[in-house]
Every structure is written in C-alpha cells, then in structure tokens.
Coordinates of C-alpha atoms (C1' of nucleotides) in Angstrom, one line a residue:
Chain F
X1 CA 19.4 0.2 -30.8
X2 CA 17.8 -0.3 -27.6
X3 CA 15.9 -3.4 -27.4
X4 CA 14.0 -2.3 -24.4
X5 CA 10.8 -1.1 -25.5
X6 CA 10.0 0.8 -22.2
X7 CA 14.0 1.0 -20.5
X8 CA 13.7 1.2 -16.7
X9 CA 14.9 4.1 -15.3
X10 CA 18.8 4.1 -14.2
X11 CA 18.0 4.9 -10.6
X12 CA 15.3 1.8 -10.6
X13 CA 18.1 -0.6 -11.9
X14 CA 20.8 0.7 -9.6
X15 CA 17.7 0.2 -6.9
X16 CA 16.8 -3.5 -7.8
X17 CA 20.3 -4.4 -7.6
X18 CA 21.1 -3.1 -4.0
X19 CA 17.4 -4.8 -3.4
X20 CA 18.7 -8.2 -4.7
X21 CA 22.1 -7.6 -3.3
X22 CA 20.1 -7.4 0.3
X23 CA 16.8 -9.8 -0.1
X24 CA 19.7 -12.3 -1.1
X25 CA 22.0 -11.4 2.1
X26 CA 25.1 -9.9 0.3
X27 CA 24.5 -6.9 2.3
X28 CA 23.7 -7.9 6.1
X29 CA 21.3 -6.3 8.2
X30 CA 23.3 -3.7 10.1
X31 CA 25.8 -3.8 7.4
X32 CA 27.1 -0.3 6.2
X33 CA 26.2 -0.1 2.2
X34 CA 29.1 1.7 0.1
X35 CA 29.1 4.9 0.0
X36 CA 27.3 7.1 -2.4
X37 CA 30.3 8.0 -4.3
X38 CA 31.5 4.2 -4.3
X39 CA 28.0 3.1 -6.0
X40 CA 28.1 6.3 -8.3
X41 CA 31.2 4.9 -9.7
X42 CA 30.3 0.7 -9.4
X43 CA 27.0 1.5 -11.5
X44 CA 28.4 4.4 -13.6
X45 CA 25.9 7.2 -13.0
X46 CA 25.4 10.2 -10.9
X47 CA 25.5 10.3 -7.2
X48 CA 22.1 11.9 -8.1
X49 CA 21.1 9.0 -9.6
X50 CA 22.3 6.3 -6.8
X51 CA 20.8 9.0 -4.1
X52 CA 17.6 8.4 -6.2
X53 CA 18.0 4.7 -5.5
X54 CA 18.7 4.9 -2.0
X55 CA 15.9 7.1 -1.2
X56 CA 13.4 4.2 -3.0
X57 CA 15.3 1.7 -1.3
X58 CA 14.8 4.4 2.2
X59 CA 11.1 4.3 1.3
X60 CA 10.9 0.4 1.6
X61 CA 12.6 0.5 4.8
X62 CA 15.3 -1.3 3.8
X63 CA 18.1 0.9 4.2
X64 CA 18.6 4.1 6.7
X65 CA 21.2 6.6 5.9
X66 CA 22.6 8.8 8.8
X67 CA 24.0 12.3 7.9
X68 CA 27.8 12.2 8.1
X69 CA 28.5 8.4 8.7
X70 CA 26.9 6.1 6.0
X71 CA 24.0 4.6 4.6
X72 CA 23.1 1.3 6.6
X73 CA 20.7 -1.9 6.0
X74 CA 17.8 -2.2 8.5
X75 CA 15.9 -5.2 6.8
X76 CA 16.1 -7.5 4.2
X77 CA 13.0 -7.5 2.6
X78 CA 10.6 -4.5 1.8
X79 CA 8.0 -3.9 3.8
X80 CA 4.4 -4.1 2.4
X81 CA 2.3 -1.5 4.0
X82 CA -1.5 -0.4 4.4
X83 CA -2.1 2.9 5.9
X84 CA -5.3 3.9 6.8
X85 CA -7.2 5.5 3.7
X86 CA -8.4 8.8 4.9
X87 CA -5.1 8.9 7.1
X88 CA -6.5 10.5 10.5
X89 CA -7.4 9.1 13.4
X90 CA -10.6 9.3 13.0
X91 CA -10.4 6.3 10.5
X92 CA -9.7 4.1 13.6
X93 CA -12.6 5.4 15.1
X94 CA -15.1 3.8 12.9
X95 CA -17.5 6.5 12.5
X96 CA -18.9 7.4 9.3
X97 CA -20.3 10.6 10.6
X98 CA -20.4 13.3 13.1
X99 CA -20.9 11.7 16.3
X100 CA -22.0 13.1 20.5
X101 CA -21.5 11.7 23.7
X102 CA -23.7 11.7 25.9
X103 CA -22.2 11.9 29.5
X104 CA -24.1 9.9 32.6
X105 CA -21.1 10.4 35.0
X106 CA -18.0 12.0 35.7
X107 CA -15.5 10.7 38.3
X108 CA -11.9 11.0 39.7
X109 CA -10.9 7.5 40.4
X110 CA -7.8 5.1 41.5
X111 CA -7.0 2.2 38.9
X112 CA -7.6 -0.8 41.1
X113 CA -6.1 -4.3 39.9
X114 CA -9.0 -4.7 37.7
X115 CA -9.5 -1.6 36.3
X116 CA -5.6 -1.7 35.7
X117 CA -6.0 -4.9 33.7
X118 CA -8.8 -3.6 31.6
X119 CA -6.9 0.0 30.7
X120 CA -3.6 -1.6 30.5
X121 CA -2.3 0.7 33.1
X122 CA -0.3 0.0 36.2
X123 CA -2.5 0.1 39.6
X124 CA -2.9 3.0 41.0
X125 CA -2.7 5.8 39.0
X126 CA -5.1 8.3 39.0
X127 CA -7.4 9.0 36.3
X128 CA -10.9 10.6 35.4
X129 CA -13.5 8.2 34.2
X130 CA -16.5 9.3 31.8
X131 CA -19.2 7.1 31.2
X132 CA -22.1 7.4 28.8
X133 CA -23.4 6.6 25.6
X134 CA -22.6 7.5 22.1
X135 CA -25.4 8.8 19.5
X136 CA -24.8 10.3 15.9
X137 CA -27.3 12.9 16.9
X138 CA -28.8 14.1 20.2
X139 CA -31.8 12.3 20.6
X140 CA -31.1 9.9 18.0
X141 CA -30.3 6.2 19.7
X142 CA -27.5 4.9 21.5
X143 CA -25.1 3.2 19.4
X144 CA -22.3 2.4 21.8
X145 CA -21.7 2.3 25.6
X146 CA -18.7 4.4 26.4
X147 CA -16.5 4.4 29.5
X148 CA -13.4 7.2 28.7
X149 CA -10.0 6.6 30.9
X150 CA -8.6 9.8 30.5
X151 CA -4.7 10.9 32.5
X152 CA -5.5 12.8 35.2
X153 CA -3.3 15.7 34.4
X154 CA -5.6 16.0 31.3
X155 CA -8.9 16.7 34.4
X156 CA -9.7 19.8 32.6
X157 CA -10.2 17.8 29.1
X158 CA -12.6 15.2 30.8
X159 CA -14.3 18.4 32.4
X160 CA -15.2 20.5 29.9
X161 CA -18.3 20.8 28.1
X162 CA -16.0 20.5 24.4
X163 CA -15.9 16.4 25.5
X164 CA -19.4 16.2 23.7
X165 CA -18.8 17.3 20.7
X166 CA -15.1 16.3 19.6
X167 CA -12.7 12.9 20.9
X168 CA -10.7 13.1 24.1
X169 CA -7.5 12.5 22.3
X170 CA -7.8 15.5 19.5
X171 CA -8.7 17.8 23.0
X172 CA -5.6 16.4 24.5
X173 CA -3.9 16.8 21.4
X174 CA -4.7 20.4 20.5
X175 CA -4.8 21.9 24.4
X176 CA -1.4 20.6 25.4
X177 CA 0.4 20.4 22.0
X178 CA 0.7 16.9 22.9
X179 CA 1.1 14.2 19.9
X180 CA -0.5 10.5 20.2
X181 CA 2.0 8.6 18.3
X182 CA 0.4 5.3 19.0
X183 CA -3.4 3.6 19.1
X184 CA -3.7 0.1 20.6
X185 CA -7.0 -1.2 19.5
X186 CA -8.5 -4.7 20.2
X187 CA -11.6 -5.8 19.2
X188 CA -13.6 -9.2 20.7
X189 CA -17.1 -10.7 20.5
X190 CA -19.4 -10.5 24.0
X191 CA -22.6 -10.5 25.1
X192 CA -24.6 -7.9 26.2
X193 CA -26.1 -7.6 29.9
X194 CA -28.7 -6.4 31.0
X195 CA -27.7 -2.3 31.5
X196 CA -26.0 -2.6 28.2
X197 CA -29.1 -4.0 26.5
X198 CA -30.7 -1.1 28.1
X199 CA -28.6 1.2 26.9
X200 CA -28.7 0.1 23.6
X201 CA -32.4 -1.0 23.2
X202 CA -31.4 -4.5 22.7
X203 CA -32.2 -7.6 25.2
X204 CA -29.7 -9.0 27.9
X205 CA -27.0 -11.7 26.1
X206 CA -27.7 -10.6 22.4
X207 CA -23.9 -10.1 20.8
X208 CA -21.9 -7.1 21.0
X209 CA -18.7 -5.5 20.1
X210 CA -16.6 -4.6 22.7
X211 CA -13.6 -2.0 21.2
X212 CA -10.8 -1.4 23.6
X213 CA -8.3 1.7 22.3
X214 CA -5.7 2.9 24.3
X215 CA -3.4 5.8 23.1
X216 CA -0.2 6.6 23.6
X217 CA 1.9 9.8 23.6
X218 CA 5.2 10.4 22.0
X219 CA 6.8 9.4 25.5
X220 CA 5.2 6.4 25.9
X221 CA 2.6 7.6 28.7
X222 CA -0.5 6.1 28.3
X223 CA -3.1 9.3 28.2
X224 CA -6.1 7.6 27.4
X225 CA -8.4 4.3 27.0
X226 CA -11.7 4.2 25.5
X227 CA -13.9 0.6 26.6
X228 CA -16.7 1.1 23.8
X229 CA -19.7 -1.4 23.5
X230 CA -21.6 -1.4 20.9
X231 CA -24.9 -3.7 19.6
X232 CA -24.8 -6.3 16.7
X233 CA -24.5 -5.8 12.9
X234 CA -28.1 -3.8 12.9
X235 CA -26.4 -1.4 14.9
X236 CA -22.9 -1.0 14.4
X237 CA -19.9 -2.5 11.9
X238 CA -16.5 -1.6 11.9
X239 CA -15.1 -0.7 8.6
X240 CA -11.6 0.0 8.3
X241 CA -9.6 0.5 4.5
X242 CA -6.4 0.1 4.1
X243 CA -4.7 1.7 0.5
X244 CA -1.7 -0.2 -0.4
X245 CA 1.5 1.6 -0.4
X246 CA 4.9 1.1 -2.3
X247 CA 4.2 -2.5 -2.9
Chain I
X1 CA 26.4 37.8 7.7
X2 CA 24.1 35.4 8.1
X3 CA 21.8 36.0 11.2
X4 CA 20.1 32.8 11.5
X5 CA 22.0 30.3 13.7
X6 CA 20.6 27.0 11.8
X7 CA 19.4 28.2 8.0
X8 CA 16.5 25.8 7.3
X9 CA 17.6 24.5 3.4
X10 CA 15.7 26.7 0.9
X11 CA 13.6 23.8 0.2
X12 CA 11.6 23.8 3.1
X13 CA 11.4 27.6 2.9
X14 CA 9.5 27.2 -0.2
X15 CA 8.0 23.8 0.8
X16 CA 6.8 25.8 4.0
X17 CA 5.2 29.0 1.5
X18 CA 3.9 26.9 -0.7
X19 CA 1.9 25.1 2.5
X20 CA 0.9 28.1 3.9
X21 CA -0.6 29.1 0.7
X22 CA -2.6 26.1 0.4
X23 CA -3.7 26.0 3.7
X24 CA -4.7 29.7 3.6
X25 CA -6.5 29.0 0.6
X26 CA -4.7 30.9 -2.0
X27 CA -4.2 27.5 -3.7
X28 CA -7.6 25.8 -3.6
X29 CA -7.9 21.9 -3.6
X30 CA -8.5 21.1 -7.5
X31 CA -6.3 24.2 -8.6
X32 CA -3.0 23.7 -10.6
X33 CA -0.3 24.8 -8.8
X34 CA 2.3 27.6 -11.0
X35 CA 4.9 25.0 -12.9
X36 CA 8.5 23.8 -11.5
X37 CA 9.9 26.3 -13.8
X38 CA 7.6 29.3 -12.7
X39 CA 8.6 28.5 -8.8
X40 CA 12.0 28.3 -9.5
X41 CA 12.0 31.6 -11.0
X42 CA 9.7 33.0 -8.4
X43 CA 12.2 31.5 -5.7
X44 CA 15.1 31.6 -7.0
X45 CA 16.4 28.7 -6.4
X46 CA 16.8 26.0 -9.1
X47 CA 14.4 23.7 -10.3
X48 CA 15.7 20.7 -8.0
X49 CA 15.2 22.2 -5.5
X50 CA 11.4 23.4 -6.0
X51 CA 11.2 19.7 -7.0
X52 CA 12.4 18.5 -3.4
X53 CA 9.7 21.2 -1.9
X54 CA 7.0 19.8 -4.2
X55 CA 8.1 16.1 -3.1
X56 CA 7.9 17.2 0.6
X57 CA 4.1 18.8 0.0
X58 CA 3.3 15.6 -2.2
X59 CA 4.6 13.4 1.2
X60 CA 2.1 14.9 3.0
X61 CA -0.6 14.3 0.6
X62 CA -1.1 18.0 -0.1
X63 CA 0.0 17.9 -3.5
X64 CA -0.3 15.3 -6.8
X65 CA 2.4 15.8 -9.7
X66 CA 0.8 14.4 -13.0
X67 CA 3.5 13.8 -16.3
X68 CA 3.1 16.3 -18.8
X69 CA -0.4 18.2 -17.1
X70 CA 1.0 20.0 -13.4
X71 CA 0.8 19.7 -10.4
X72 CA -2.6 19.9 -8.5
X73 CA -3.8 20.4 -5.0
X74 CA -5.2 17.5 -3.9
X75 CA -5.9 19.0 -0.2
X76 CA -6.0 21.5 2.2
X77 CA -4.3 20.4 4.9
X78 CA -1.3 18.1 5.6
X79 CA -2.3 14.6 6.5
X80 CA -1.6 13.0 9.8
X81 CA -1.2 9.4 9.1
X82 CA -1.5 6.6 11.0
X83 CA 0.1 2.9 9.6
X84 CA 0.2 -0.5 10.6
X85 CA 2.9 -0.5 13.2
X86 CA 4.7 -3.7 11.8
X87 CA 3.7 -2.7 8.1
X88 CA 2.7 -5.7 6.5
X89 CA -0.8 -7.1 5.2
X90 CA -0.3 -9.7 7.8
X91 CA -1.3 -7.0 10.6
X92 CA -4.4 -6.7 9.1
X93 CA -5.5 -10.1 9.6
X94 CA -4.8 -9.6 13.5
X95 CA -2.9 -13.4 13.8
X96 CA 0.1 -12.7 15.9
X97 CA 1.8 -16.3 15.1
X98 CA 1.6 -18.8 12.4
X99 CA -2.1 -20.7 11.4
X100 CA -3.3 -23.2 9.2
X101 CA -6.2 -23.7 7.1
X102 CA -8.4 -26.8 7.2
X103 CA -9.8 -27.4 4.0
X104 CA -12.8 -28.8 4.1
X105 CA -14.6 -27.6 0.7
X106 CA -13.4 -26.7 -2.8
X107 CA -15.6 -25.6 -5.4
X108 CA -16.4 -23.0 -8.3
X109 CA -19.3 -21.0 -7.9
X110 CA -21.3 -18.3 -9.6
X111 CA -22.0 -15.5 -7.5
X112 CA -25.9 -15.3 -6.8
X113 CA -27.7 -12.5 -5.6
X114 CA -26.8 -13.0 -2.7
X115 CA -23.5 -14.6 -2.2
X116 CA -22.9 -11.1 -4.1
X117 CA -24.2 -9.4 -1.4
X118 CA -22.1 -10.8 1.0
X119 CA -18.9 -10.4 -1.3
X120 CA -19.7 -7.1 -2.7
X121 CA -19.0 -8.0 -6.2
X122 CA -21.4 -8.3 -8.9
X123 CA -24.1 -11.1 -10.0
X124 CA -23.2 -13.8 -12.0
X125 CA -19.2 -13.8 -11.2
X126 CA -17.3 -17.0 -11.3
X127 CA -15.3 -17.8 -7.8
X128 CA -13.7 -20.6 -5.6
X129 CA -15.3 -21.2 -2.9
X130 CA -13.0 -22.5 -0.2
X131 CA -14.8 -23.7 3.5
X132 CA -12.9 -24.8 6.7
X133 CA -11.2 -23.8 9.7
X134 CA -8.3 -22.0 11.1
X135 CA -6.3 -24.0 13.5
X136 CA -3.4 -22.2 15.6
X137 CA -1.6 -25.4 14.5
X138 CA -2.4 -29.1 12.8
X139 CA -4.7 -31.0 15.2
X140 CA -4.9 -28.1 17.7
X141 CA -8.8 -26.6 18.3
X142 CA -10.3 -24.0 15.7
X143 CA -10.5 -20.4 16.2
X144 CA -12.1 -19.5 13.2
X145 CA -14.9 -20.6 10.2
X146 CA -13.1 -19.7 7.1
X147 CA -15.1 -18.9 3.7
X148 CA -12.5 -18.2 1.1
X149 CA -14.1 -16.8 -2.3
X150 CA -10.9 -16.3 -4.9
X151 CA -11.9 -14.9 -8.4
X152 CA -12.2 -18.0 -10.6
X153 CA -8.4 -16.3 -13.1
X154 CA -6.9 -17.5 -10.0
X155 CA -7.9 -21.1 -9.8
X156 CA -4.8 -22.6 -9.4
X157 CA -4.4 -20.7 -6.0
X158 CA -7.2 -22.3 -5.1
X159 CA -6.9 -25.5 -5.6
X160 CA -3.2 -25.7 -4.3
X161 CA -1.6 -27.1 -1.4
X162 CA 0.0 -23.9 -0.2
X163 CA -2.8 -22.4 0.6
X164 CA -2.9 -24.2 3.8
X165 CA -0.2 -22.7 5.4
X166 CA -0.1 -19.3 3.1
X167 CA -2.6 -16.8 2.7
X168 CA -4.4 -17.0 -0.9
X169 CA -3.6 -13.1 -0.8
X170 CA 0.0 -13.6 -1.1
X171 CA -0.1 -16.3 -3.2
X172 CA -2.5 -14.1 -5.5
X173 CA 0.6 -11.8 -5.0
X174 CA 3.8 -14.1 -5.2
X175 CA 2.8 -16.3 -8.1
X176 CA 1.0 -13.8 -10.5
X177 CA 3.0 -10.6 -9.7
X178 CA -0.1 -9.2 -8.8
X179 CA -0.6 -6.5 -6.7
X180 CA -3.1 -6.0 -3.7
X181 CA -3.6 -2.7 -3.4
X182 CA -6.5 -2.3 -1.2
X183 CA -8.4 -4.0 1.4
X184 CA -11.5 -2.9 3.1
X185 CA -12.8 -4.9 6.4
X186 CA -15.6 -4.8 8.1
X187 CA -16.1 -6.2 11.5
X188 CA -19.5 -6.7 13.3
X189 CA -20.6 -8.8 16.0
X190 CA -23.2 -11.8 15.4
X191 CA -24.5 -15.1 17.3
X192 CA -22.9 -18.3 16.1
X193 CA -25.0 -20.3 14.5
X194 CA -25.2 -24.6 15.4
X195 CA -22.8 -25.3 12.5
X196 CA -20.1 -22.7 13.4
X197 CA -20.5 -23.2 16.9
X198 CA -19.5 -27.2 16.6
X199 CA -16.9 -26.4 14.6
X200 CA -15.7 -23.7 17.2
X201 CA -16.2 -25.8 19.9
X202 CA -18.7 -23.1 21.9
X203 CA -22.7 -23.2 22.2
X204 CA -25.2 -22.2 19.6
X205 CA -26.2 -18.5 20.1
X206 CA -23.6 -17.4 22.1
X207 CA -21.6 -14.0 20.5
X208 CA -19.2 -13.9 17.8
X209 CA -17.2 -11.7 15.6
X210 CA -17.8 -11.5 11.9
X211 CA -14.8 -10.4 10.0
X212 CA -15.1 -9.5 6.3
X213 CA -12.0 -8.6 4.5
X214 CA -11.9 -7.7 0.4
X215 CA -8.5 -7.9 -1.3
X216 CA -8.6 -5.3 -4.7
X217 CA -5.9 -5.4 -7.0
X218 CA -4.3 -1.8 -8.5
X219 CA -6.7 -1.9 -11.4
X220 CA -9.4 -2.1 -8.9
X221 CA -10.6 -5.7 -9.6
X222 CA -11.8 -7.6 -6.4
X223 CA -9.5 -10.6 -6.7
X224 CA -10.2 -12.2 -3.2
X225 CA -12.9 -12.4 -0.7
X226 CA -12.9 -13.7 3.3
X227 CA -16.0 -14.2 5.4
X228 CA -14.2 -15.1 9.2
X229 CA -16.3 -16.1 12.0
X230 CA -14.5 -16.1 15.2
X231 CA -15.7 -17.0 18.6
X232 CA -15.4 -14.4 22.0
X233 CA -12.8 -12.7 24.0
X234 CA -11.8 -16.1 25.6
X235 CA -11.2 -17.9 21.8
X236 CA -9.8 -14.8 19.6
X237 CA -8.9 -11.1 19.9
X238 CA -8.5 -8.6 17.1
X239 CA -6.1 -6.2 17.7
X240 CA -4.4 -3.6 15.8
X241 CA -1.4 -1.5 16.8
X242 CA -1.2 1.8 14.5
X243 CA 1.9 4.2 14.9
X244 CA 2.2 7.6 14.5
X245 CA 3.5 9.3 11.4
X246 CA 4.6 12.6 11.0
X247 CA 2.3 14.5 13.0
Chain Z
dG1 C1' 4.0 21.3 -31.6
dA2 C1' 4.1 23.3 -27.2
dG3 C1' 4.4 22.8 -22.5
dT4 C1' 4.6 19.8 -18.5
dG5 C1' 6.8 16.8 -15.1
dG6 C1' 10.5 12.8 -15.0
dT7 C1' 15.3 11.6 -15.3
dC8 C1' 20.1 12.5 -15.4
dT9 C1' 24.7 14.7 -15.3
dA10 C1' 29.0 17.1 -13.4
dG11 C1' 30.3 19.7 -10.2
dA12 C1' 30.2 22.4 -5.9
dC13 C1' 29.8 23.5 -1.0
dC14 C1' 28.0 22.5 3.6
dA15 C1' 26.9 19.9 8.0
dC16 C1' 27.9 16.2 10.6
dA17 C1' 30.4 12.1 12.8
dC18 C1' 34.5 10.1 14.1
dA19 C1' 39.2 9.3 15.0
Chain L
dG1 C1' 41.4 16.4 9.4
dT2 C1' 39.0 13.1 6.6
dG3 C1' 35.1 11.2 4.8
dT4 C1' 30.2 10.8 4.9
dG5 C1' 25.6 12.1 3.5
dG6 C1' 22.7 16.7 2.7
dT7 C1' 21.8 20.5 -0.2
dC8 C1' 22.1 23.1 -4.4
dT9 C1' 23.1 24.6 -9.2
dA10 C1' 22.7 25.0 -14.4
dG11 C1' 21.8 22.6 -17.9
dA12 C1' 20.2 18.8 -20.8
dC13 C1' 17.2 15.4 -22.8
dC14 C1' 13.1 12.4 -22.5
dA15 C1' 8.1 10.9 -21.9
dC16 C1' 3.8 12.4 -21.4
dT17 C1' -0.6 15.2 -22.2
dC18 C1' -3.2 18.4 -24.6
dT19 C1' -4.6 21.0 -28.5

DNA sequence: GAGTGGTCTAGACCACACA
DNA sequence: GTGTGGTCTAGACCACTCT
C-alpha cells in the first residue's frame, strides 16, 4: 500500500517541515517554536519522534532549545560546515610531521605600537618573545622563520626546555588547564630579505609565506601569536582539508 | 537517600565508562564494542539510554554505529575539534564581502599530463576550463587570476551566467542536489609571472600566493577544481577564524 | 534466519524558568 | 504553581548485514 519505495523516516518529515516552515519565514528568527507536546500532537507522532526532529534541526543550527522555557529559532537557513579533517589543532598548523624549533633568542619585551599592530595586542603589555627557526629534524634545514608572542604570565612555558619539542599553545593548554577556544590565522604573500633568505637558504626578495596565528583563550585573552615565514612552494605548502558535515 | 547533590543522568555515567574503557585500552580502535542490548543489561538501564551514551562517544568521534554489524571503535581518544567559525564553505575561500568573476575564457579540455598534475585528477578527463579575474566589484581592480576547471557532467554551470556572481561550487550544489563533501587546499607562495602580474596590476617577479582548492562530492568524485593567484599583503589576505569545539 | 542497529510509541518523572 | 524541555523505561517493529 505504500507507494514510497524507501518512506522517509517520521522524524525526517516532521524535520523538513519545521525546516521549510523556517527557510520560508513562518517561524522568525528569535521566534519561540511550539512546544514539544504541541508538534507531538500537530504531526501525530511521539514527542520522541518530534525531539528527534528538533535535535536534527539543533544540529543545523537552526533552532536552540533551553531547558525549562522553549525551543527557539536562531537562523533560517542551515549552516553548511567544514571542520578540519583530523580535527586537532595541529591541522591548522600545517605540518605533516613531527617538527623542532630551534631557539636563537629569548626575551621579555613591551609591545610597542608596532609590535602591537603585528600581534593584534594592545601596546604595552608584556610578553616573552622566542625567535628561531623551525626544522622537521635537528640538523635537517630551516623551513620557517619563527617569532613566538607568548602572555607573559605563561614566562615559564616560553622558558622551558619542553618549547622545542611540542607548540606553545598545547604547553599552555596542558600546564594551566587552560582551553584555546579560538585561532586567528592569516596568510599573505612577501618577499624574503636578506636574514630570512639566510635563514632559509634562499636569496634576498625570492617569495615567501608569511602565517600570522594568534590564539585565543576561553576569556577572550589573547595568549599567544605565532609570525611564521616560510620559503616558496619547494619549501613549504599549506594544506588544509576540510570534511563536509551535515550538508 | 541520594548522596550526590547534582546526579549526572545515567547516560553520561555509562557514556563516561565506556570512555574510560576506550581510552585505557580495554576497547581497542578496530574492536566491536558489546551490543546496545548487552550494555543495557550490563547497565541496567534501558536500551535508549545506552543509545544516548553511544550517541555522545560517537559525537566525539570515538565510536561508529554501522546498521545491522555493531558498533566499532574508531579511536582512542576524544577529538578536540576545531570548525570554521561562521560555518559555511564561504570561509574557506577567505572573501569577507561579495566578488565577481570576469570571464575571460570558456572552453572544454582534456586533462593532459600535466594539467592533471596540477588538478590532481587523472589523465585524459574531460573539464571546463574557465580563465579570468576576481574583481571586489564590476570595473573595480583585480585581486585575483582565476582558473576554474568544472568536471565536463557539469557543463551547464560552466557555461552560465551565474557563475559570475556565484561560486560554480554552489551552483554544482544548488542545481544538481549535489553534495560537496570535501575540499582540500593547498596554499604556497610563488612569483607572479608577466601575464598575472598585468592582470593584477603589480610587477613581474614580485611574490604571490598560490591557492589551490579541490571540491569532492560524497561519492568521492572531484567535481571542481580552482587554481587562485593572488598578489601580496597590500592586495589580498587569507585569513581563517577557527572556534573551539568541545574541548 | 539470526542478530544488529534504526525508528517509534505511550507513558512517566525530574529539573528548570517564569510569573 | 504551571509549563517547558531533559531523562528514562519497556516494549515493539523495521532495515540492514552476515552466514
């Protein structure tokens, strides 16, 4: 009797409608949805199955649903979203492999106007600078020019003799408990001069990449920036996958 | 009777075993977990609820239910994920407002050797070839060289008008109900060459950024190809805001 | 056919927000 | 207090995979 060869699930039906219903702007953004026992009985199924819905519809970002006062519409068309494939930070890194800095210098400093301007700080805060050179094994060659901004309440982080071997932000992360809930990262073309070059075995004005990552804690404290440099495609490429996600 | 001021639901007290057990290694990655109906029993707690624990674990990427096999571990520890902060393929591409494509070529192709190379997809493939510019807006100066290769099932795309103002991507998407699924970039920093550098308005030789992106549909297929060449800091940033996502 | 996860129901009680 | 979403149960049937 049922003409549907493969019949969509209830909860998928019930969901497409409340999708339509919001895409098409029956239900407003900040509106208040009925309630789960409302839509139980509009669609004639479950609340189980309509709380199936919603959570899809939750999922999407389209609706929010707060414990106690009702289910409410926070956009009006699904988000598409990419999340980094491997799903760490690392992924934002760009490194394939196991990588090691290699530290020149190690300074207390005061952001100046410029300095503030290339961190994306305020001026004058205090942080500790690490400069150096990134290889993917020691002795190998120089892949990218580093200069590490790192909070000066964090001094014993850019200190420490761990700073070779593993990122700034998973130290910060794991000695304080603290969480980085948000990477900046911008990317532009430059040219090389002449210590770069010589860092990197290449010759004064040649193209680089110059990567500029600045991480954020739950708070909204700025706790780190890396300025990376790094040769041309011979040298280094930044790969970056993004999976698709409830489409 | 009950001693604990705030119970946590039962569950996350089984989501929270069954964690602990994979991350201790008592259920390796590739194992079967036991089935819904064995956890319930071993809980005691009904089979929905197991189910929400197993949803939870399979959140976090720790777990994969498969229909009618089990469900396997899939990895050891619980993923900390990073996504697009606005969550939509539009991030990806790093615009912040709206551009337009000049078209400037259109033409089928068959992949060579090489043109393969630079695609990654295999010899001998049909595509569009679309050249021209990206322009902030009509008549305004270009911040980009634009290759478009589109997988020749998708000709009309190619050949349309809206793909000046809309990425082929989402017309791929909108008018074929096709999904992208994946994209990989790659980002690497080169020297203009005379031709791009006229049309970018900047000086043969000096630095630029090389931006491929490949667009993969769910079954895999490699429906769209980019090759972007932008000019320096002054003409075009890439930047790329990722937020944190449970822990 | 046997066993698995996927969907669905009817009903219950709890925790929370708000008036 | 009233109504909301959050949790939980016991049971049922279906769709799928494997043998």
């Amino acid at each position: 009797m049922d003409s549907n060869p493969t019949p969509q699930p209830r909860y998928a039906v019930v969901a497409q409608a409340l999708t339509t219903d919001i895409v098409e702007g029956r239900h407003g953004i900040g509106a208040m949805l009925p309630t789960e026992g409302e839509l139980s009985r509009a669609f004639g199924v479950s609340r189980s199955t309509v709380r199936e819905a919603l959570r899809r519809l939750g999922e999407q970002g389209l609706v929010a649903a707060a414990h106690g006062v009702g289910t409410r519409v926070i956009a009006d068309r699904p988000r598409s979203e990419y999340r980094l494939a491997a799903g760490s930070v690392a992924d934002v890194m760009g490194y394939a492999g196991p990588v090691c800095l290699d530290v020149a210098s190690r300074q207390e400093v005061q952001a100046s106007q410029g300095l503030a301007a290339r961190l994306g700080c305020e001026a004058g805060t205090q942080w500790w600078h690490v400069g150096g050179v990134r290889r993917t094994h020691r002795g190998g060659p120089a892949f990218a020019c580093v200069d590490l901004f790192i909070a000066a309440e964090f001094a014993d982080v850019a200190t420490g003799e761990a700073l070779l071997s593993t990122p700034a932000y998973r130290l910060i992360g794991e000695s304080r408990g603290l969480q980085i809930t948000e990477i900046k990262q911008e990317i532009t073309a430059i040219s090389l001069d002449a210590a770069q070059a010589g860092l990197l075995g290449g010759t004064p004005g040649q193209p680089g990449l110059h990567i500029r990552r600045r991480f954020y804690a739950a708070d909204g404290r700025l706790v780190e920036a890396t300025l990376n440099v790094h040769g041309d495609a011979d040298c280094f490429t930044y790969a970056l996958r993004l999976g698709g996600f409830n489409g």
